[in-house]
């Protein structure tokens, strides 16, 4: 039977691993989306193979949707996390 310390260490390790993976996907997003789109977007979360992204306004939402296929291909080329879909919405990118 695991001790509480072992369980908590496992939980902390999982959180750190997920945070590291998230930081990596955020960096990859900025590269794949390119500077113009990257300045107006922020990765909100990665859940399974779906990447959730916030954009500053409806115009940039439209641009992300138009570039979605290109960005997905670039992300999948750069990352070991395979992205099946990007879900974008208008939201606060400075949270």
CSV table of C-alpha atoms in Angstrom, one decimal:
chain,number,residue,atom,x,y,z
A,1,UNK,CA,0.0,0.0,0.0
A,2,UNK,CA,1.3,3.5,-0.9
A,3,UNK,CA,1.9,6.1,1.8
A,4,UNK,CA,0.3,9.5,1.6
A,5,UNK,CA,3.8,10.9,0.8
A,6,UNK,CA,4.1,8.6,-2.2
A,7,UNK,CA,0.7,9.4,-3.5
A,8,UNK,CA,1.2,13.2,-3.1
A,9,UNK,CA,4.6,12.9,-4.8
A,10,UNK,CA,2.9,11.1,-7.7
A,11,UNK,CA,0.2,13.8,-8.0
A,12,UNK,CA,2.8,16.6,-7.9
A,13,UNK,CA,4.9,14.8,-10.6
A,14,UNK,CA,1.8,14.4,-12.8
A,15,UNK,CA,0.9,18.1,-12.4
A,16,UNK,CA,4.5,19.2,-13.3
A,17,UNK,CA,4.5,16.9,-16.3
A,18,UNK,CA,1.2,18.3,-17.5
A,19,UNK,CA,2.4,21.9,-16.9
A,20,UNK,CA,5.6,21.2,-18.9
A,21,UNK,CA,3.6,19.6,-21.7
A,22,UNK,CA,1.3,22.7,-21.7
A,23,UNK,CA,4.2,25.1,-21.8
A,24,UNK,CA,5.6,23.1,-24.8
A,25,UNK,CA,2.4,23.2,-26.7
A,26,UNK,CA,2.0,26.9,-26.1
A,27,UNK,CA,5.4,27.5,-27.5
A,28,UNK,CA,4.7,25.3,-30.5
A,29,UNK,CA,1.4,27.1,-31.1
A,30,UNK,CA,3.2,30.4,-31.3
A,31,UNK,CA,5.6,28.9,-33.8
A,32,UNK,CA,3.0,27.1,-35.9
A,33,UNK,CA,0.5,30.0,-35.9
A,34,UNK,CA,3.2,32.5,-36.8
A,35,UNK,CA,3.7,35.9,-35.2
A,36,UNK,CA,0.7,37.6,-36.8
A,37,UNK,CA,-1.8,35.1,-35.4
A,38,UNK,CA,0.2,34.3,-32.3
A,39,UNK,CA,0.0,37.9,-31.0
A,40,UNK,CA,-3.8,37.7,-31.0
A,41,UNK,CA,-4.2,34.2,-29.5
A,42,UNK,CA,-3.4,32.1,-26.4
A,43,UNK,CA,-3.6,28.4,-25.8
A,44,UNK,CA,-6.2,27.8,-23.2
A,45,UNK,CA,-5.8,24.0,-22.8
A,46,UNK,CA,-5.0,20.8,-24.4
A,47,UNK,CA,-7.5,18.0,-23.7
A,48,UNK,CA,-6.8,14.8,-25.4
A,49,UNK,CA,-6.1,15.6,-29.0
A,50,UNK,CA,-8.1,18.8,-29.0
A,51,UNK,CA,-6.3,22.2,-28.6
A,52,UNK,CA,-8.4,25.0,-27.2
A,53,UNK,CA,-7.4,28.5,-28.1
A,54,UNK,CA,-8.6,31.9,-27.1
A,55,UNK,CA,-8.5,34.8,-29.7
A,56,UNK,CA,-8.9,38.5,-29.1
A,57,UNK,CA,-11.9,39.2,-31.4
A,58,UNK,CA,-14.2,37.7,-34.1
A,59,UNK,CA,-11.9,38.8,-36.9
A,60,UNK,CA,-9.0,36.8,-35.5
A,61,UNK,CA,-11.3,33.9,-34.8
A,62,UNK,CA,-12.1,33.9,-38.5
A,63,UNK,CA,-8.4,34.0,-39.4
A,64,UNK,CA,-7.6,31.1,-37.0
A,65,UNK,CA,-10.4,29.1,-38.6
A,66,UNK,CA,-9.2,29.8,-42.1
A,67,UNK,CA,-5.6,28.8,-41.1
A,68,UNK,CA,-6.7,25.8,-38.9
A,69,UNK,CA,-5.6,23.1,-41.3
A,70,UNK,CA,-2.2,24.6,-41.9
A,71,UNK,CA,-1.6,25.1,-38.2
A,72,UNK,CA,-2.7,21.6,-37.3
A,73,UNK,CA,-0.3,20.1,-39.8
A,74,UNK,CA,2.5,22.3,-38.5
A,75,UNK,CA,1.8,21.4,-34.9
A,76,UNK,CA,1.7,17.7,-35.7
A,77,UNK,CA,5.0,18.0,-37.5
A,78,UNK,CA,6.7,19.7,-34.6
A,79,UNK,CA,5.1,17.9,-31.6
A,80,UNK,CA,4.8,14.4,-30.3
A,81,UNK,CA,1.2,15.4,-29.1
A,82,UNK,CA,-1.0,14.7,-32.1
A,83,UNK,CA,-3.6,17.4,-32.5
A,84,UNK,CA,-6.8,16.2,-34.2
A,85,UNK,CA,-8.6,19.5,-33.9
A,86,UNK,CA,-8.3,23.2,-32.9
A,87,UNK,CA,-11.2,24.7,-31.1
A,88,UNK,CA,-11.0,28.5,-31.1
A,89,UNK,CA,-13.2,31.0,-29.3
A,90,UNK,CA,-13.2,34.7,-28.5
A,91,UNK,CA,-11.8,35.2,-25.0
A,92,UNK,CA,-9.3,37.0,-22.9
A,93,UNK,CA,-5.7,36.2,-24.0
A,94,UNK,CA,-4.1,38.1,-21.1
A,95,UNK,CA,-5.5,36.0,-18.2
